[in-house]
mmCIF file of C-alpha atoms in Angstrom:
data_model
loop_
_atom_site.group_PDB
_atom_site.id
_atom_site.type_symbol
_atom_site.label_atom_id
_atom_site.label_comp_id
_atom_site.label_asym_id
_atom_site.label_seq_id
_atom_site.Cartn_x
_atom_site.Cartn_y
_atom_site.Cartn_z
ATOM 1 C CA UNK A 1 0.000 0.000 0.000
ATOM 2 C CA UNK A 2 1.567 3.437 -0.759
ATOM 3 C CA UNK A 3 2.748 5.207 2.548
ATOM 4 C CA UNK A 4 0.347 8.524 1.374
ATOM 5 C CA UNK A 5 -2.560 6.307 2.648
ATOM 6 C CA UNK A 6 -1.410 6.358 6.114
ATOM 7 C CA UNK A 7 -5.139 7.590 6.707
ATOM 8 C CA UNK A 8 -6.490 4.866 5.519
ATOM 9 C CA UNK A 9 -4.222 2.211 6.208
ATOM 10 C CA UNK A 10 -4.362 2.541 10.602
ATOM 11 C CA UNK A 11 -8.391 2.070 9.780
ATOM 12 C CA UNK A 12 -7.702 -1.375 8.419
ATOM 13 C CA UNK A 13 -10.383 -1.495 5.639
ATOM 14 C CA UNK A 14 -11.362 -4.657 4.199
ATOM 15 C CA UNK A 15 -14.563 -5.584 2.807
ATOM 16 C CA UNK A 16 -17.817 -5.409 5.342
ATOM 17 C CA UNK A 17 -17.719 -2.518 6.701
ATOM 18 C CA UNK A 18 -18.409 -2.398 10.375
ATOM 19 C CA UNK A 19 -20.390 0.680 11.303
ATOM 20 C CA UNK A 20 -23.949 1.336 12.128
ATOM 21 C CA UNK A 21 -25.235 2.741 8.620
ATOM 22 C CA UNK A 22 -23.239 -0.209 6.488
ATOM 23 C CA UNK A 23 -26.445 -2.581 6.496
ATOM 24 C CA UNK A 24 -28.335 0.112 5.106
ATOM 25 C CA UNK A 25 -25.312 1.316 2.784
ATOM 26 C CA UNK A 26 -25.424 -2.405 1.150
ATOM 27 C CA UNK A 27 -29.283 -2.186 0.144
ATOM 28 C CA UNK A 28 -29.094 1.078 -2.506
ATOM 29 C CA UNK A 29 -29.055 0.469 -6.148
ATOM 30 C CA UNK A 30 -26.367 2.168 -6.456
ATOM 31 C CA UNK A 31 -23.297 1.653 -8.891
ATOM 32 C CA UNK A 32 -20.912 -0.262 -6.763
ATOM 33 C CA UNK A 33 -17.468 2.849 -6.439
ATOM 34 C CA UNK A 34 -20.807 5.317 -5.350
ATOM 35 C CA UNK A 35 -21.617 2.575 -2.812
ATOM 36 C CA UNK A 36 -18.016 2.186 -1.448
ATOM 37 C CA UNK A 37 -17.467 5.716 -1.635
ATOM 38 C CA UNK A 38 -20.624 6.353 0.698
ATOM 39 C CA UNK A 39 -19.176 3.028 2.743
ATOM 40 C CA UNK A 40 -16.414 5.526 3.369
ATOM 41 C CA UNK A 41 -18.470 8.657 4.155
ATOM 42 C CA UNK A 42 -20.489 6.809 6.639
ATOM 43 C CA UNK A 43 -17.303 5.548 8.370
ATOM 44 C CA UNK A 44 -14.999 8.144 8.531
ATOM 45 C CA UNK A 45 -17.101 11.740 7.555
ATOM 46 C CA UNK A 46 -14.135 12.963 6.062
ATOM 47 C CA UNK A 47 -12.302 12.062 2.232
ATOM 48 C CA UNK A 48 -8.629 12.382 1.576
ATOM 49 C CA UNK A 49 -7.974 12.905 -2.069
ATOM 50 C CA UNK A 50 -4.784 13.874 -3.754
ATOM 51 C CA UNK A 51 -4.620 16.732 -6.946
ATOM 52 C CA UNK A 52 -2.544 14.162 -8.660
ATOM 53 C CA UNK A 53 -2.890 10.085 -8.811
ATOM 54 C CA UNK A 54 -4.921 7.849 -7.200
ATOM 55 C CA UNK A 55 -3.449 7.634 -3.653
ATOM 56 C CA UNK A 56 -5.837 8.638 -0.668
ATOM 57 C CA UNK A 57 -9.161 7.140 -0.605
ATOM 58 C CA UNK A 58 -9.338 5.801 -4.522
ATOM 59 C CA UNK A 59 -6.494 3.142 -3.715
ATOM 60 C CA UNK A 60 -7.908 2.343 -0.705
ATOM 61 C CA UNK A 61 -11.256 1.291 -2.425
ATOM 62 C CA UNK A 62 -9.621 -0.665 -4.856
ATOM 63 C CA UNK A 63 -9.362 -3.882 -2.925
ATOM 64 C CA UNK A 64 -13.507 -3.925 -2.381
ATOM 65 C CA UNK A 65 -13.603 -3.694 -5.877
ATOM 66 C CA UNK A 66 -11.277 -6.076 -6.969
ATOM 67 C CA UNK A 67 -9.934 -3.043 -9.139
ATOM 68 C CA UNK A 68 -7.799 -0.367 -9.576
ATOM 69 C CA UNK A 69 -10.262 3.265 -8.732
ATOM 70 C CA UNK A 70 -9.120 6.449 -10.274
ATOM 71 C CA UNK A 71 -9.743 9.526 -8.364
ATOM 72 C CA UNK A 72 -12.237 10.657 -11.095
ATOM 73 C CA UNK A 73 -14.581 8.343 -10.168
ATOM 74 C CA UNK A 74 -14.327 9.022 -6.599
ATOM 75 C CA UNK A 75 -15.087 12.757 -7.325
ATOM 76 C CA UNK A 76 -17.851 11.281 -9.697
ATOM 77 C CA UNK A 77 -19.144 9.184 -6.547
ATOM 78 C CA UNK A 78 -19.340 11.521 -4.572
ATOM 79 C CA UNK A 79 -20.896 14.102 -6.808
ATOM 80 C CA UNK A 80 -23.924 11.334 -7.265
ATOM 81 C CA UNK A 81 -24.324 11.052 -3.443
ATOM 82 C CA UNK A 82 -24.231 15.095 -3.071
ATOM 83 C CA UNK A 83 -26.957 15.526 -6.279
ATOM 84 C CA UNK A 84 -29.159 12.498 -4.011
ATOM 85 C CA UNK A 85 -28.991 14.385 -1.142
ATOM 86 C CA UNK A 86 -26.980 11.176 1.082
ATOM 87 C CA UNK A 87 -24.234 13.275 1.784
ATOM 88 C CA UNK A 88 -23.644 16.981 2.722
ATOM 89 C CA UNK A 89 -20.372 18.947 2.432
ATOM 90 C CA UNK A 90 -19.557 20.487 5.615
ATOM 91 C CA UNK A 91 -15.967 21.705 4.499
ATOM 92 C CA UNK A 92 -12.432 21.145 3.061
ATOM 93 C CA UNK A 93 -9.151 21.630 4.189
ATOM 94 C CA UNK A 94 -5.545 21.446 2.036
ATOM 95 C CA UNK A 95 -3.149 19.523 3.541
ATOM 96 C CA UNK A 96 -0.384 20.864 1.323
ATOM 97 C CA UNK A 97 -0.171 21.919 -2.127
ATOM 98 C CA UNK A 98 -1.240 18.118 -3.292
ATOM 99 C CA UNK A 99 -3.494 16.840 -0.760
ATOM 100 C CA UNK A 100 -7.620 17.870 0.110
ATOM 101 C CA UNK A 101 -9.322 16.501 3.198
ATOM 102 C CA UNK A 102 -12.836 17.247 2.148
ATOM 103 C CA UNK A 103 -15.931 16.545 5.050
ATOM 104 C CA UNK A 104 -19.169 15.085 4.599
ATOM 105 C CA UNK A 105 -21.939 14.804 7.024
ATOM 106 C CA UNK A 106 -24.364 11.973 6.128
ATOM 107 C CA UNK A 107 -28.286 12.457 6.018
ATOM 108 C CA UNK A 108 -29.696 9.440 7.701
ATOM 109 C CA UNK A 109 -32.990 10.873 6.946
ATOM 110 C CA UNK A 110 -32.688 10.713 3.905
ATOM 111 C CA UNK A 111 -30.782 7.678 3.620
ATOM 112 C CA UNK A 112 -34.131 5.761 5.399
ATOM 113 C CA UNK A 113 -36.426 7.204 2.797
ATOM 114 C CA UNK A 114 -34.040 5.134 -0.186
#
């Protein structure tokens, strides 16, 4: 795993995610990087992306999906889940000149109604 997903790494992900919201995660029709990416969100609130390459969350998603993720479609993701209302920016911060911690609060309202 690439030492830039330090973040990532200490949480130990692996597939079945283990918080309350997961169950509920599994059961959307939604395209499976969306579903991981909201897997994520619900876990953690926060997204660590990188301007350049895939490191941060996108590499750390690849082993769910058996693939490599490119940060595109983690910015796509996560652009579907704003647009449905499942997520909720709350803020960003830069790191340095190459790495975004963006937050997300999840709407569990709204994520009972799907």
């Amino acid at each position: 795993m690439n030492s830039r997903n330090n973040f990532y790494a200490k949480h130990d992900i692996k597939k079945g995610w283990n918080h309350p919201l997961a169950t509920k995660v599994r059961q959307l029709d939604l395209a499976p990087v969306t579903k991981e990416t909201l897997q994520a969100v619900c876990m953690w609130r926060k997204v660590k992306l990188y301007k350049t390459g895939n490191s941060g969350l996108p590499n750390s998603l690849s082993p769910h999906l058996n693939r490599q993720v490119d940060r595109a479609e983690v910015v796509d993701a996560l652009s579907t889940l704003e647009n449905m209302k499942l997520i909720s920016r709350l803020g960003y911060q830069v790191i340095n000149q190459n790495q975004v911690e963006i937050e997300y609060g999840v709407n569990t309202f709204v994520l009972d109604e799907y």
